[in-house]
């Protein structure tokens, strides 16, 4: 597992060994594994702010994009060929795609009525949907061509995190000074289940 706290750390859950990935530092954040597990994308803050790639063994560090707008990673395409990110602009938060092989960047669409602070946008594992939070903390889904935007969850207090596992969304709902309440949502049927025994920051989700 990889996590960030200024630099990127690799924690081997079998051995318990924790190592720092070389070339990281300066408040790096937002690590995101590629679908095949061969690469970790992250926001690299060494000598500017960049979207970068590094292999889990610490080799192959490569800058893909100069992220001077301080955006956030949103996910990978299922084949690992594209990396998605969002960045703020005059029209609001916009979704972009980076060709991992060439570094070419393509503008996709503006996230309608997205949260001004951070939409926490995340791409589904099949590459079909983008989930994000709007200005009043609702969760919306939109197809990757910008169509079929629709509400899937209403956050009366505040949506803190959104993660995918297959067709399920894991949503962290803020509760002021208390720890987040975690909810599972099946986006196709809108079935929802609260996980009353689990609290905290939801960083990932894997369902059988």
PDB file of N, CA and C in Angstrom, residues 29 69-72 86-89 92-94 111 113-121 132-137 158-160:
ATOM      1  N   UNK A  29       1.109  14.262  -2.875  1.00  0.00           N
ATOM      2  CA  UNK A  29      -0.186  13.748  -2.429  1.00  0.00           C
ATOM      3  C   UNK A  29      -0.915  13.051  -3.572  1.00  0.00           C
ATOM      4  N   UNK A  69      -2.155  24.478 -11.805  1.00  0.00           N
ATOM      5  CA  UNK A  69      -3.458  24.854 -11.256  1.00  0.00           C
ATOM      6  C   UNK A  69      -3.835  24.056 -10.010  1.00  0.00           C
ATOM      7  N   UNK A  70      -2.949  23.157  -9.586  1.00  0.00           N
ATOM      8  CA  UNK A  70      -3.175  22.367  -8.373  1.00  0.00           C
ATOM      9  C   UNK A  70      -4.466  21.562  -8.474  1.00  0.00           C
ATOM     10  N   UNK A  71      -4.487  20.666  -9.429  1.00  0.00           N
ATOM     11  CA  UNK A  71      -5.647  19.816  -9.643  1.00  0.00           C
ATOM     12  C   UNK A  71      -5.598  18.568  -8.782  1.00  0.00           C
ATOM     13  N   UNK A  72      -6.396  17.572  -9.187  1.00  0.00           N
ATOM     14  CA  UNK A  72      -6.475  16.323  -8.432  1.00  0.00           C
ATOM     15  C   UNK A  72      -6.666  15.167  -9.402  1.00  0.00           C
ATOM     16  N   UNK A  86      -8.710  16.351 -12.664  1.00  0.00           N
ATOM     17  CA  UNK A  86      -9.532  17.555 -12.709  1.00  0.00           C
ATOM     18  C   UNK A  86      -8.698  18.737 -12.252  1.00  0.00           C
ATOM     19  N   UNK A  87      -9.024  19.913 -12.771  1.00  0.00           N
ATOM     20  CA  UNK A  87      -8.322  21.133 -12.390  1.00  0.00           C
ATOM     21  C   UNK A  87      -9.299  22.301 -12.434  1.00  0.00           C
ATOM     22  N   UNK A  88      -9.151  23.267 -11.506  1.00  0.00           N
ATOM     23  CA  UNK A  88     -10.049  24.418 -11.496  1.00  0.00           C
ATOM     24  C   UNK A  88      -9.690  25.410 -12.590  1.00  0.00           C
ATOM     25  N   UNK A  89     -10.705  26.138 -13.063  1.00  0.00           N
ATOM     26  CA  UNK A  89     -10.503  27.156 -14.087  1.00  0.00           C
ATOM     27  C   UNK A  89     -11.615  28.184 -14.013  1.00  0.00           C
ATOM     28  N   UNK A  92     -15.008  26.685 -13.908  1.00  0.00           N
ATOM     29  CA  UNK A  92     -15.210  25.664 -12.884  1.00  0.00           C
ATOM     30  C   UNK A  92     -14.202  24.545 -13.047  1.00  0.00           C
ATOM     31  N   UNK A  93     -14.450  23.414 -12.408  1.00  0.00           N
ATOM     32  CA  UNK A  93     -13.553  22.269 -12.497  1.00  0.00           C
ATOM     33  C   UNK A  93     -13.761  21.529 -13.812  1.00  0.00           C
ATOM     34  N   UNK A  94     -12.658  21.208 -14.479  1.00  0.00           N
ATOM     35  CA  UNK A  94     -12.698  20.544 -15.779  1.00  0.00           C
ATOM     36  C   UNK A  94     -11.992  19.206 -15.692  1.00  0.00           C
ATOM     37  N   UNK A 111     -17.216  20.012 -15.177  1.00  0.00           N
ATOM     38  CA  UNK A 111     -18.098  19.362 -14.220  1.00  0.00           C
ATOM     39  C   UNK A 111     -19.159  20.363 -13.776  1.00  0.00           C
ATOM     40  N   UNK A 113     -21.692  22.526 -12.000  1.00  0.00           N
ATOM     41  CA  UNK A 113     -22.033  22.877 -10.619  1.00  0.00           C
ATOM     42  C   UNK A 113     -21.173  22.123  -9.600  1.00  0.00           C
ATOM     43  N   UNK A 114     -19.922  21.851  -9.949  1.00  0.00           N
ATOM     44  CA  UNK A 114     -19.045  21.110  -9.048  1.00  0.00           C
ATOM     45  C   UNK A 114     -18.671  21.950  -7.828  1.00  0.00           C
ATOM     46  N   UNK A 115     -18.338  21.275  -6.749  1.00  0.00           N
ATOM     47  CA  UNK A 115     -17.860  21.942  -5.542  1.00  0.00           C
ATOM     48  C   UNK A 115     -16.712  22.888  -5.882  1.00  0.00           C
ATOM     49  N   UNK A 116     -16.780  24.114  -5.371  1.00  0.00           N
ATOM     50  CA  UNK A 116     -15.743  25.084  -5.682  1.00  0.00           C
ATOM     51  C   UNK A 116     -14.414  24.721  -5.031  1.00  0.00           C
ATOM     52  N   UNK A 117     -14.485  24.109  -3.849  1.00  0.00           N
ATOM     53  CA  UNK A 117     -13.262  23.756  -3.140  1.00  0.00           C
ATOM     54  C   UNK A 117     -12.601  22.540  -3.758  1.00  0.00           C
ATOM     55  N   UNK A 118     -13.350  21.455  -3.917  1.00  0.00           N
ATOM     56  CA  UNK A 118     -12.813  20.221  -4.500  1.00  0.00           C
ATOM     57  C   UNK A 118     -13.971  19.276  -4.789  1.00  0.00           C
ATOM     58  N   UNK A 119     -14.144  18.842  -6.038  1.00  0.00           N
ATOM     59  CA  UNK A 119     -15.256  17.944  -6.356  1.00  0.00           C
ATOM     60  C   UNK A 119     -15.009  16.489  -5.983  1.00  0.00           C
ATOM     61  N   UNK A 120     -13.768  16.143  -5.596  1.00  0.00           N
ATOM     62  CA  UNK A 120     -13.434  14.746  -5.259  1.00  0.00           C
ATOM     63  C   UNK A 120     -13.856  13.790  -6.374  1.00  0.00           C
ATOM     64  N   UNK A 121     -13.625  14.180  -7.603  1.00  0.00           N
ATOM     65  CA  UNK A 121     -14.058  13.392  -8.765  1.00  0.00           C
ATOM     66  C   UNK A 121     -13.295  12.084  -8.843  1.00  0.00           C
ATOM     67  N   UNK A 132     -18.778  12.738  -8.699  1.00  0.00           N
ATOM     68  CA  UNK A 132     -18.210  13.927  -8.068  1.00  0.00           C
ATOM     69  C   UNK A 132     -19.255  14.590  -7.181  1.00  0.00           C
ATOM     70  N   UNK A 133     -18.802  15.487  -6.308  1.00  0.00           N
ATOM     71  CA  UNK A 133     -19.717  16.204  -5.440  1.00  0.00           C
ATOM     72  C   UNK A 133     -19.947  17.620  -5.964  1.00  0.00           C
ATOM     73  N   UNK A 134     -21.174  18.109  -5.746  1.00  0.00           N
ATOM     74  CA  UNK A 134     -21.498  19.445  -6.238  1.00  0.00           C
ATOM     75  C   UNK A 134     -21.359  20.464  -5.111  1.00  0.00           C
ATOM     76  N   UNK A 135     -21.835  21.672  -5.347  1.00  0.00           N
ATOM     77  CA  UNK A 135     -21.605  22.767  -4.397  1.00  0.00           C
ATOM     78  C   UNK A 135     -22.371  22.608  -3.092  1.00  0.00           C
ATOM     79  N   UNK A 136     -23.428  21.819  -3.090  1.00  0.00           N
ATOM     80  CA  UNK A 136     -24.187  21.611  -1.853  1.00  0.00           C
ATOM     81  C   UNK A 136     -23.993  20.191  -1.326  1.00  0.00           C
ATOM     82  N   UNK A 137     -22.919  19.550  -1.754  1.00  0.00           N
ATOM     83  CA  UNK A 137     -22.483  18.250  -1.248  1.00  0.00           C
ATOM     84  C   UNK A 137     -23.391  17.089  -1.652  1.00  0.00           C
ATOM     85  N   UNK A 158     -22.374  16.733   4.522  1.00  0.00           N
ATOM     86  CA  UNK A 158     -21.191  16.960   3.709  1.00  0.00           C
ATOM     87  C   UNK A 158     -20.576  15.668   3.243  1.00  0.00           C
ATOM     88  N   UNK A 159     -20.273  15.579   1.958  1.00  0.00           N
ATOM     89  CA  UNK A 159     -19.618  14.417   1.387  1.00  0.00           C
ATOM     90  C   UNK A 159     -18.111  14.657   1.440  1.00  0.00           C
ATOM     91  N   UNK A 160     -17.393  13.788   2.133  1.00  0.00           N
ATOM     92  CA  UNK A 160     -15.955  13.993   2.278  1.00  0.00           C
ATOM     93  C   UNK A 160     -15.158  13.183   1.263  1.00  0.00           C
TER      94      UNK A 160
END
